[in-house]
């Protein structure tokens, strides 16, 4: 099926190629070290945690039969895959819950049991910062949950949210590395963070932090979210995280094994094979869905080679600041709807916007859509069905809009996450 015969299918093919390139099966094995003389322990957290743990198990079983493996993986509800040795725990995301707290406590306990001859293989992926939830003494998980919910509703950048999470945790900000010491550790991360800062990915459980609790408190004050007294007290105590020169970091290694850039490159290669001119805008775009729609529409209109189809690719994270009353959908669906309105009157344009984890919107269920697809006919089709695109956008109800049109993209959990994927096809 060519891009001319079925542009929608072509865009889906690009998305699928992008996701395949950053799944554990494609990126993990070449980074795994040989087993140690002592215990081999896998500590995994994130939406890809179970899939990464299963891939690591298979690698060691095939290369070094008889290797004893143990470990804990903490993943989002609905993201489990079978493992032979690693215990998989499901927990809440993006809002922490008791299941995540208990599993994180178990992970920290296992890390503390390691000796110098042992090796911890730490596997991180998008979502780990919420799933690794172990509040300090005096702070209840419900209080942390309420704060997380309020911060996410403001559309705050993930770096700010993870700063707050880091300083409300006994396992982040280098504290997992502190527990693993004196054993060796290697951290392999699938990054969903713009800029790929190791201290922001999963809030940096195995790397030094470069923030303080007072930084976290200032973020909360800047976004004017309510905060429980025990959390204020915790921040004012400014409990120190392991210093950058702490001995626990001497025997650690950190590698990023997949990013949004890898996903976009895979999609670009497929598009070029189909004869498209490709523009990769970048994999680190962070802005509101509306701002991104405006800038992407401008790029789509600037197509200067009318004889050749053009693909515009981008990644990063679209955000939405929700009010008290809002409809269904997620940032990618909102981007797609805003883009359709921005491109009103343009011909031969198709676009897809999806979250690479398969779930658009942090609080959605595993069965929720990944995103949506639009074309030059989206608004005319909507009008015939009595849909008001501008009203749907204003009410953050893009999900209902696209569901009525049959233009939602549903994949289920992809078991990876490198943030958003956007593709715009301007046909020849």
PDB file of C-alpha atoms in Angstrom, residues 60-331:
ATOM      1  CA  UNK A  60      21.493 -14.148  30.056  1.00  0.00           C
ATOM      2  CA  UNK A  61      19.751 -17.518  29.719  1.00  0.00           C
ATOM      3  CA  UNK A  62      20.884 -17.819  26.086  1.00  0.00           C
ATOM      4  CA  UNK A  63      24.442 -16.509  26.491  1.00  0.00           C
ATOM      5  CA  UNK A  64      25.234 -17.919  29.932  1.00  0.00           C
ATOM      6  CA  UNK A  65      22.912 -20.885  30.602  1.00  0.00           C
ATOM      7  CA  UNK A  66      22.464 -21.582  34.274  1.00  0.00           C
ATOM      8  CA  UNK A  67      23.016 -17.979  35.366  1.00  0.00           C
ATOM      9  CA  UNK A  68      21.030 -17.310  38.517  1.00  0.00           C
ATOM     10  CA  UNK A  69      18.884 -14.216  38.116  1.00  0.00           C
ATOM     11  CA  UNK A  70      16.648 -12.422  40.589  1.00  0.00           C
ATOM     12  CA  UNK A  71      15.008  -9.054  40.702  1.00  0.00           C
ATOM     13  CA  UNK A  72      11.999  -6.763  40.865  1.00  0.00           C
ATOM     14  CA  UNK A  73      10.213  -4.889  38.072  1.00  0.00           C
ATOM     15  CA  UNK A  74       7.622  -2.181  38.740  1.00  0.00           C
ATOM     16  CA  UNK A  75       5.383  -1.316  35.810  1.00  0.00           C
ATOM     17  CA  UNK A  76       2.098   0.383  35.071  1.00  0.00           C
ATOM     18  CA  UNK A  77      -1.171  -1.516  35.369  1.00  0.00           C
ATOM     19  CA  UNK A  78      -1.791  -3.456  32.155  1.00  0.00           C
ATOM     20  CA  UNK A  79       1.891  -3.478  31.103  1.00  0.00           C
ATOM     21  CA  UNK A  80       3.000  -6.863  32.459  1.00  0.00           C
ATOM     22  CA  UNK A  81       4.678  -9.541  30.344  1.00  0.00           C
ATOM     23  CA  UNK A  82       5.750 -12.995  31.617  1.00  0.00           C
ATOM     24  CA  UNK A  83       9.160 -13.284  33.289  1.00  0.00           C
ATOM     25  CA  UNK A  84      10.980 -16.342  34.616  1.00  0.00           C
ATOM     26  CA  UNK A  85      12.959 -14.897  37.515  1.00  0.00           C
ATOM     27  CA  UNK A  86      12.102 -11.238  38.038  1.00  0.00           C
ATOM     28  CA  UNK A  87       9.041 -10.505  40.172  1.00  0.00           C
ATOM     29  CA  UNK A  88       6.773  -8.055  38.343  1.00  0.00           C
ATOM     30  CA  UNK A  89       4.616  -5.619  40.325  1.00  0.00           C
ATOM     31  CA  UNK A  90       1.973  -3.384  38.755  1.00  0.00           C
ATOM     32  CA  UNK A  91       1.381   0.064  40.218  1.00  0.00           C
ATOM     33  CA  UNK A  92      -0.246   3.433  39.627  1.00  0.00           C
ATOM     34  CA  UNK A  93       0.818   5.908  36.951  1.00  0.00           C
ATOM     35  CA  UNK A  94       0.988   8.888  36.752  1.00  0.00           C
ATOM     36  CA  UNK A  95      -0.422   9.073  40.254  1.00  0.00           C
ATOM     37  CA  UNK A  96       1.542   7.001  42.810  1.00  0.00           C
ATOM     38  CA  UNK A  97      -0.310   4.436  44.880  1.00  0.00           C
ATOM     39  CA  UNK A  98       0.223   1.951  47.690  1.00  0.00           C
ATOM     40  CA  UNK A  99       1.190  -0.827  45.292  1.00  0.00           C
ATOM     41  CA  UNK A 100       4.041   1.283  43.943  1.00  0.00           C
ATOM     42  CA  UNK A 101       5.108   2.243  47.455  1.00  0.00           C
ATOM     43  CA  UNK A 102       5.259  -1.392  48.592  1.00  0.00           C
ATOM     44  CA  UNK A 103       7.096  -2.527  45.457  1.00  0.00           C
ATOM     45  CA  UNK A 104       9.600   0.332  45.759  1.00  0.00           C
ATOM     46  CA  UNK A 105      10.250  -0.594  49.374  1.00  0.00           C
ATOM     47  CA  UNK A 106      10.919  -4.172  48.245  1.00  0.00           C
ATOM     48  CA  UNK A 107      13.299  -2.949  45.535  1.00  0.00           C
ATOM     49  CA  UNK A 108      15.234  -0.805  48.005  1.00  0.00           C
ATOM     50  CA  UNK A 109      15.470  -3.746  50.409  1.00  0.00           C
ATOM     51  CA  UNK A 110      16.825  -6.016  47.669  1.00  0.00           C
ATOM     52  CA  UNK A 111      19.361  -3.340  46.683  1.00  0.00           C
ATOM     53  CA  UNK A 112      20.524  -3.036  50.283  1.00  0.00           C
ATOM     54  CA  UNK A 113      21.248  -6.783  50.395  1.00  0.00           C
ATOM     55  CA  UNK A 114      23.897  -6.618  47.646  1.00  0.00           C
ATOM     56  CA  UNK A 115      27.605  -7.139  48.269  1.00  0.00           C
ATOM     57  CA  UNK A 116      30.759  -6.023  46.483  1.00  0.00           C
ATOM     58  CA  UNK A 117      30.898  -9.046  44.149  1.00  0.00           C
ATOM     59  CA  UNK A 118      27.287  -8.559  42.982  1.00  0.00           C
ATOM     60  CA  UNK A 119      25.871  -6.661  39.986  1.00  0.00           C
ATOM     61  CA  UNK A 120      22.643  -4.670  39.765  1.00  0.00           C
ATOM     62  CA  UNK A 121      21.274  -4.160  36.259  1.00  0.00           C
ATOM     63  CA  UNK A 122      18.911  -1.182  36.563  1.00  0.00           C
ATOM     64  CA  UNK A 123      16.447  -0.859  33.680  1.00  0.00           C
ATOM     65  CA  UNK A 124      14.545   2.431  33.420  1.00  0.00           C
ATOM     66  CA  UNK A 125      11.838   3.611  31.042  1.00  0.00           C
ATOM     67  CA  UNK A 126       9.177   6.289  30.827  1.00  0.00           C
ATOM     68  CA  UNK A 127       6.850   6.310  33.809  1.00  0.00           C
ATOM     69  CA  UNK A 128       9.472   5.150  36.299  1.00  0.00           C
ATOM     70  CA  UNK A 129       9.391   8.390  38.265  1.00  0.00           C
ATOM     71  CA  UNK A 130       5.746   7.856  39.227  1.00  0.00           C
ATOM     72  CA  UNK A 131       6.080   4.095  39.707  1.00  0.00           C
ATOM     73  CA  UNK A 132       9.136   4.354  41.988  1.00  0.00           C
ATOM     74  CA  UNK A 133       7.220   5.979  44.802  1.00  0.00           C
ATOM     75  CA  UNK A 134       8.599   5.750  48.324  1.00  0.00           C
ATOM     76  CA  UNK A 135       7.760   8.914  50.300  1.00  0.00           C
ATOM     77  CA  UNK A 136       9.932   9.904  53.274  1.00  0.00           C
ATOM     78  CA  UNK A 137       8.754   9.359  56.833  1.00  0.00           C
ATOM     79  CA  UNK A 138       5.826  11.571  57.743  1.00  0.00           C
ATOM     80  CA  UNK A 139       4.501  11.944  54.185  1.00  0.00           C
ATOM     81  CA  UNK A 140       1.553   9.770  53.166  1.00  0.00           C
ATOM     82  CA  UNK A 141       1.256   8.327  49.670  1.00  0.00           C
ATOM     83  CA  UNK A 142      -2.155  10.019  49.372  1.00  0.00           C
ATOM     84  CA  UNK A 143      -0.545  13.419  49.978  1.00  0.00           C
ATOM     85  CA  UNK A 144       2.058  12.772  47.297  1.00  0.00           C
ATOM     86  CA  UNK A 145      -0.691  11.550  44.963  1.00  0.00           C
ATOM     87  CA  UNK A 146      -2.733  14.723  45.460  1.00  0.00           C
ATOM     88  CA  UNK A 147       0.302  16.929  44.816  1.00  0.00           C
ATOM     89  CA  UNK A 148       1.207  15.004  41.649  1.00  0.00           C
ATOM     90  CA  UNK A 149      -2.342  15.322  40.335  1.00  0.00           C
ATOM     91  CA  UNK A 150      -2.360  19.082  40.927  1.00  0.00           C
ATOM     92  CA  UNK A 151       1.040  19.599  39.271  1.00  0.00           C
ATOM     93  CA  UNK A 152       0.125  17.563  36.196  1.00  0.00           C
ATOM     94  CA  UNK A 153      -3.089  19.553  35.759  1.00  0.00           C
ATOM     95  CA  UNK A 154      -1.060  22.775  35.439  1.00  0.00           C
ATOM     96  CA  UNK A 155       0.850  21.474  32.416  1.00  0.00           C
ATOM     97  CA  UNK A 156       4.157  21.877  34.274  1.00  0.00           C
ATOM     98  CA  UNK A 157       7.267  20.579  32.436  1.00  0.00           C
ATOM     99  CA  UNK A 158       8.293  17.039  33.340  1.00  0.00           C
ATOM    100  CA  UNK A 159      11.677  18.267  34.618  1.00  0.00           C
ATOM    101  CA  UNK A 160       9.876  20.373  37.237  1.00  0.00           C
ATOM    102  CA  UNK A 161       7.488  17.579  38.182  1.00  0.00           C
ATOM    103  CA  UNK A 162      10.365  15.124  38.521  1.00  0.00           C
ATOM    104  CA  UNK A 163      12.295  17.584  40.683  1.00  0.00           C
ATOM    105  CA  UNK A 164       9.400  17.543  43.140  1.00  0.00           C
ATOM    106  CA  UNK A 165       9.153  13.749  42.948  1.00  0.00           C
ATOM    107  CA  UNK A 166      12.920  13.415  43.512  1.00  0.00           C
ATOM    108  CA  UNK A 167      12.801  15.283  46.805  1.00  0.00           C
ATOM    109  CA  UNK A 168       9.751  13.394  48.044  1.00  0.00           C
ATOM    110  CA  UNK A 169      11.379   9.992  47.679  1.00  0.00           C
ATOM    111  CA  UNK A 170      13.659   7.587  49.503  1.00  0.00           C
ATOM    112  CA  UNK A 171      14.713   5.880  46.261  1.00  0.00           C
ATOM    113  CA  UNK A 172      15.270   8.673  43.706  1.00  0.00           C
ATOM    114  CA  UNK A 173      17.996  11.305  43.438  1.00  0.00           C
ATOM    115  CA  UNK A 174      20.809   8.753  43.734  1.00  0.00           C
ATOM    116  CA  UNK A 175      19.352   6.930  46.712  1.00  0.00           C
ATOM    117  CA  UNK A 176      18.975   3.639  44.822  1.00  0.00           C
ATOM    118  CA  UNK A 177      22.690   3.819  43.935  1.00  0.00           C
ATOM    119  CA  UNK A 178      23.394   4.479  47.610  1.00  0.00           C
ATOM    120  CA  UNK A 179      21.463   1.317  48.523  1.00  0.00           C
ATOM    121  CA  UNK A 180      23.194  -0.786  45.831  1.00  0.00           C
ATOM    122  CA  UNK A 181      26.682   0.246  47.039  1.00  0.00           C
ATOM    123  CA  UNK A 182      29.170  -1.511  47.431  1.00  0.00           C
ATOM    124  CA  UNK A 183      27.907  -3.642  44.512  1.00  0.00           C
ATOM    125  CA  UNK A 184      28.465  -2.574  40.916  1.00  0.00           C
ATOM    126  CA  UNK A 185      25.539  -1.230  38.906  1.00  0.00           C
ATOM    127  CA  UNK A 186      24.759  -0.387  35.316  1.00  0.00           C
ATOM    128  CA  UNK A 187      21.666   1.637  34.446  1.00  0.00           C
ATOM    129  CA  UNK A 188      20.182   1.243  30.966  1.00  0.00           C
ATOM    130  CA  UNK A 189      17.480   3.781  30.164  1.00  0.00           C
ATOM    131  CA  UNK A 190      14.873   4.229  27.459  1.00  0.00           C
ATOM    132  CA  UNK A 191      14.464   7.996  27.704  1.00  0.00           C
ATOM    133  CA  UNK A 192      11.175   9.869  27.471  1.00  0.00           C
ATOM    134  CA  UNK A 193      12.779  13.102  28.680  1.00  0.00           C
ATOM    135  CA  UNK A 194      13.595  16.000  26.377  1.00  0.00           C
ATOM    136  CA  UNK A 195      17.346  16.556  26.566  1.00  0.00           C
ATOM    137  CA  UNK A 196      17.901  13.074  28.038  1.00  0.00           C
ATOM    138  CA  UNK A 197      19.255  14.383  31.359  1.00  0.00           C
ATOM    139  CA  UNK A 198      20.008  11.262  33.488  1.00  0.00           C
ATOM    140  CA  UNK A 199      19.000  13.110  36.659  1.00  0.00           C
ATOM    141  CA  UNK A 200      15.540  13.782  35.187  1.00  0.00           C
ATOM    142  CA  UNK A 201      14.950  10.302  33.720  1.00  0.00           C
ATOM    143  CA  UNK A 202      12.995   8.464  36.455  1.00  0.00           C
ATOM    144  CA  UNK A 203      14.120  11.342  38.727  1.00  0.00           C
ATOM    145  CA  UNK A 204      17.627   9.879  38.724  1.00  0.00           C
ATOM    146  CA  UNK A 205      17.603   6.916  41.145  1.00  0.00           C
ATOM    147  CA  UNK A 206      21.211   5.962  40.316  1.00  0.00           C
ATOM    148  CA  UNK A 207      22.801   9.324  39.447  1.00  0.00           C
ATOM    149  CA  UNK A 208      23.609  12.467  41.440  1.00  0.00           C
ATOM    150  CA  UNK A 209      20.952  15.151  41.746  1.00  0.00           C
ATOM    151  CA  UNK A 210      21.624  18.784  40.913  1.00  0.00           C
ATOM    152  CA  UNK A 211      18.645  20.201  42.792  1.00  0.00           C
ATOM    153  CA  UNK A 212      17.611  20.754  46.390  1.00  0.00           C
ATOM    154  CA  UNK A 213      14.358  20.373  48.271  1.00  0.00           C
ATOM    155  CA  UNK A 214      14.071  24.163  48.265  1.00  0.00           C
ATOM    156  CA  UNK A 215      14.088  24.037  44.454  1.00  0.00           C
ATOM    157  CA  UNK A 216      11.166  21.621  44.644  1.00  0.00           C
ATOM    158  CA  UNK A 217       9.305  23.915  47.027  1.00  0.00           C
ATOM    159  CA  UNK A 218       9.816  26.901  44.718  1.00  0.00           C
ATOM    160  CA  UNK A 219       8.341  24.907  41.805  1.00  0.00           C
ATOM    161  CA  UNK A 220       5.224  24.147  43.827  1.00  0.00           C
ATOM    162  CA  UNK A 221       4.893  27.805  44.793  1.00  0.00           C
ATOM    163  CA  UNK A 222       5.413  28.955  41.183  1.00  0.00           C
ATOM    164  CA  UNK A 223       2.557  26.777  39.924  1.00  0.00           C
ATOM    165  CA  UNK A 224       0.393  27.694  42.934  1.00  0.00           C
ATOM    166  CA  UNK A 225      -0.718  24.181  43.728  1.00  0.00           C
ATOM    167  CA  UNK A 226      -2.004  23.193  47.181  1.00  0.00           C
ATOM    168  CA  UNK A 227       0.487  21.369  49.375  1.00  0.00           C
ATOM    169  CA  UNK A 228       0.023  19.347  52.568  1.00  0.00           C
ATOM    170  CA  UNK A 229       1.807  20.516  55.725  1.00  0.00           C
ATOM    171  CA  UNK A 230       3.910  17.320  56.062  1.00  0.00           C
ATOM    172  CA  UNK A 231       5.301  17.907  52.559  1.00  0.00           C
ATOM    173  CA  UNK A 232       6.150  21.535  53.366  1.00  0.00           C
ATOM    174  CA  UNK A 233       7.926  20.365  56.500  1.00  0.00           C
ATOM    175  CA  UNK A 234       9.794  17.699  54.541  1.00  0.00           C
ATOM    176  CA  UNK A 235      11.026  20.262  52.018  1.00  0.00           C
ATOM    177  CA  UNK A 236      12.031  22.762  54.708  1.00  0.00           C
ATOM    178  CA  UNK A 237      14.189  20.121  56.357  1.00  0.00           C
ATOM    179  CA  UNK A 238      16.019  20.013  52.988  1.00  0.00           C
ATOM    180  CA  UNK A 239      17.143  16.417  53.483  1.00  0.00           C
ATOM    181  CA  UNK A 240      20.386  15.943  51.589  1.00  0.00           C
ATOM    182  CA  UNK A 241      20.658  13.535  48.665  1.00  0.00           C
ATOM    183  CA  UNK A 242      23.959  11.726  47.991  1.00  0.00           C
ATOM    184  CA  UNK A 243      26.562  14.276  46.868  1.00  0.00           C
ATOM    185  CA  UNK A 244      27.923  14.048  43.294  1.00  0.00           C
ATOM    186  CA  UNK A 245      31.266  12.858  44.691  1.00  0.00           C
ATOM    187  CA  UNK A 246      29.704  10.272  47.016  1.00  0.00           C
ATOM    188  CA  UNK A 247      31.465   6.854  46.915  1.00  0.00           C
ATOM    189  CA  UNK A 248      28.213   5.156  45.823  1.00  0.00           C
ATOM    190  CA  UNK A 249      28.646   6.649  42.331  1.00  0.00           C
ATOM    191  CA  UNK A 250      32.181   5.284  41.854  1.00  0.00           C
ATOM    192  CA  UNK A 251      30.927   1.862  40.723  1.00  0.00           C
ATOM    193  CA  UNK A 252      27.984   2.965  38.594  1.00  0.00           C
ATOM    194  CA  UNK A 253      27.530   3.252  34.842  1.00  0.00           C
ATOM    195  CA  UNK A 254      24.625   4.987  33.082  1.00  0.00           C
ATOM    196  CA  UNK A 255      23.697   4.543  29.421  1.00  0.00           C
ATOM    197  CA  UNK A 256      20.769   5.844  27.410  1.00  0.00           C
ATOM    198  CA  UNK A 257      19.850   3.081  24.968  1.00  0.00           C
ATOM    199  CA  UNK A 258      16.850   4.581  23.145  1.00  0.00           C
ATOM    200  CA  UNK A 259      15.444   8.072  22.634  1.00  0.00           C
ATOM    201  CA  UNK A 260      12.898   9.910  20.555  1.00  0.00           C
ATOM    202  CA  UNK A 261      15.665  10.606  18.059  1.00  0.00           C
ATOM    203  CA  UNK A 262      16.026   6.873  17.373  1.00  0.00           C
ATOM    204  CA  UNK A 263      12.282   6.596  16.776  1.00  0.00           C
ATOM    205  CA  UNK A 264      12.196   9.563  14.387  1.00  0.00           C
ATOM    206  CA  UNK A 265      15.217   8.256  12.469  1.00  0.00           C
ATOM    207  CA  UNK A 266      13.489   4.917  11.888  1.00  0.00           C
ATOM    208  CA  UNK A 267      10.358   6.647  10.600  1.00  0.00           C
ATOM    209  CA  UNK A 268      12.445   8.953   8.415  1.00  0.00           C
ATOM    210  CA  UNK A 269      14.242   6.012   6.810  1.00  0.00           C
ATOM    211  CA  UNK A 270      10.918   4.403   5.881  1.00  0.00           C
ATOM    212  CA  UNK A 271       9.564   7.689   4.505  1.00  0.00           C
ATOM    213  CA  UNK A 272      12.646   8.202   2.338  1.00  0.00           C
ATOM    214  CA  UNK A 273      12.280   4.666   0.963  1.00  0.00           C
ATOM    215  CA  UNK A 274       8.790   5.702  -0.163  1.00  0.00           C
ATOM    216  CA  UNK A 275      10.207   8.700  -2.035  1.00  0.00           C
ATOM    217  CA  UNK A 276       9.403  11.407   0.487  1.00  0.00           C
ATOM    218  CA  UNK A 277      11.395  14.490   1.294  1.00  0.00           C
ATOM    219  CA  UNK A 278      11.836  14.346   5.088  1.00  0.00           C
ATOM    220  CA  UNK A 279      12.162  17.158   7.620  1.00  0.00           C
ATOM    221  CA  UNK A 280      12.936  16.170  11.217  1.00  0.00           C
ATOM    222  CA  UNK A 281      12.056  19.142  13.385  1.00  0.00           C
ATOM    223  CA  UNK A 282      13.513  17.576  16.537  1.00  0.00           C
ATOM    224  CA  UNK A 283      12.717  15.126  19.320  1.00  0.00           C
ATOM    225  CA  UNK A 284      12.883  17.622  22.200  1.00  0.00           C
ATOM    226  CA  UNK A 285       9.967  19.973  21.482  1.00  0.00           C
ATOM    227  CA  UNK A 286       8.213  20.977  24.687  1.00  0.00           C
ATOM    228  CA  UNK A 287       5.231  23.296  24.397  1.00  0.00           C
ATOM    229  CA  UNK A 288       1.470  23.331  24.657  1.00  0.00           C
ATOM    230  CA  UNK A 289      -0.447  21.278  22.115  1.00  0.00           C
ATOM    231  CA  UNK A 290      -1.870  24.518  20.676  1.00  0.00           C
ATOM    232  CA  UNK A 291       1.544  26.153  20.247  1.00  0.00           C
ATOM    233  CA  UNK A 292       2.938  23.046  18.578  1.00  0.00           C
ATOM    234  CA  UNK A 293      -0.048  22.881  16.222  1.00  0.00           C
ATOM    235  CA  UNK A 294       0.522  26.478  15.140  1.00  0.00           C
ATOM    236  CA  UNK A 295       4.228  25.974  14.432  1.00  0.00           C
ATOM    237  CA  UNK A 296       3.689  22.650  12.635  1.00  0.00           C
ATOM    238  CA  UNK A 297       0.929  24.121  10.449  1.00  0.00           C
ATOM    239  CA  UNK A 298       3.327  26.877   9.429  1.00  0.00           C
ATOM    240  CA  UNK A 299       5.888  24.255   8.397  1.00  0.00           C
ATOM    241  CA  UNK A 300       3.299  22.259   6.451  1.00  0.00           C
ATOM    242  CA  UNK A 301       2.292  25.356   4.480  1.00  0.00           C
ATOM    243  CA  UNK A 302       5.899  26.123   3.589  1.00  0.00           C
ATOM    244  CA  UNK A 303       6.297  23.061   1.346  1.00  0.00           C
ATOM    245  CA  UNK A 304       8.493  24.338  -1.496  1.00  0.00           C
ATOM    246  CA  UNK A 305       8.859  21.230  -3.659  1.00  0.00           C
ATOM    247  CA  UNK A 306       5.330  20.525  -4.968  1.00  0.00           C
ATOM    248  CA  UNK A 307       6.435  17.593  -7.116  1.00  0.00           C
ATOM    249  CA  UNK A 308       7.686  15.554  -4.151  1.00  0.00           C
ATOM    250  CA  UNK A 309       5.676  14.425  -1.096  1.00  0.00           C
ATOM    251  CA  UNK A 310       7.038  15.793   2.170  1.00  0.00           C
ATOM    252  CA  UNK A 311       7.026  14.262   5.648  1.00  0.00           C
ATOM    253  CA  UNK A 312       7.496  16.471   8.711  1.00  0.00           C
ATOM    254  CA  UNK A 313       8.499  14.508  11.833  1.00  0.00           C
ATOM    255  CA  UNK A 314       8.813  15.682  15.423  1.00  0.00           C
ATOM    256  CA  UNK A 315       8.860  14.403  18.978  1.00  0.00           C
ATOM    257  CA  UNK A 316       9.074  15.738  22.509  1.00  0.00           C
ATOM    258  CA  UNK A 317       6.132  16.437  24.778  1.00  0.00           C
ATOM    259  CA  UNK A 318       2.945  18.336  24.092  1.00  0.00           C
ATOM    260  CA  UNK A 319       1.253  19.636  27.225  1.00  0.00           C
ATOM    261  CA  UNK A 320      -2.289  20.654  28.085  1.00  0.00           C
ATOM    262  CA  UNK A 321      -3.354  22.772  31.058  1.00  0.00           C
ATOM    263  CA  UNK A 322      -6.744  21.387  32.072  1.00  0.00           C
ATOM    264  CA  UNK A 323      -9.465  23.329  33.807  1.00  0.00           C
ATOM    265  CA  UNK A 324     -11.932  21.854  36.278  1.00  0.00           C
ATOM    266  CA  UNK A 325     -14.315  20.805  33.526  1.00  0.00           C
ATOM    267  CA  UNK A 326     -12.877  19.024  30.520  1.00  0.00           C
ATOM    268  CA  UNK A 327     -13.792  16.273  28.120  1.00  0.00           C
ATOM    269  CA  UNK A 328     -11.925  13.208  26.884  1.00  0.00           C
ATOM    270  CA  UNK A 329      -8.618  13.001  25.098  1.00  0.00           C
ATOM    271  CA  UNK A 330      -4.927  13.651  25.541  1.00  0.00           C
ATOM    272  CA  UNK A 331      -2.209  16.045  24.367  1.00  0.00           C
TER     273      UNK A 331
END
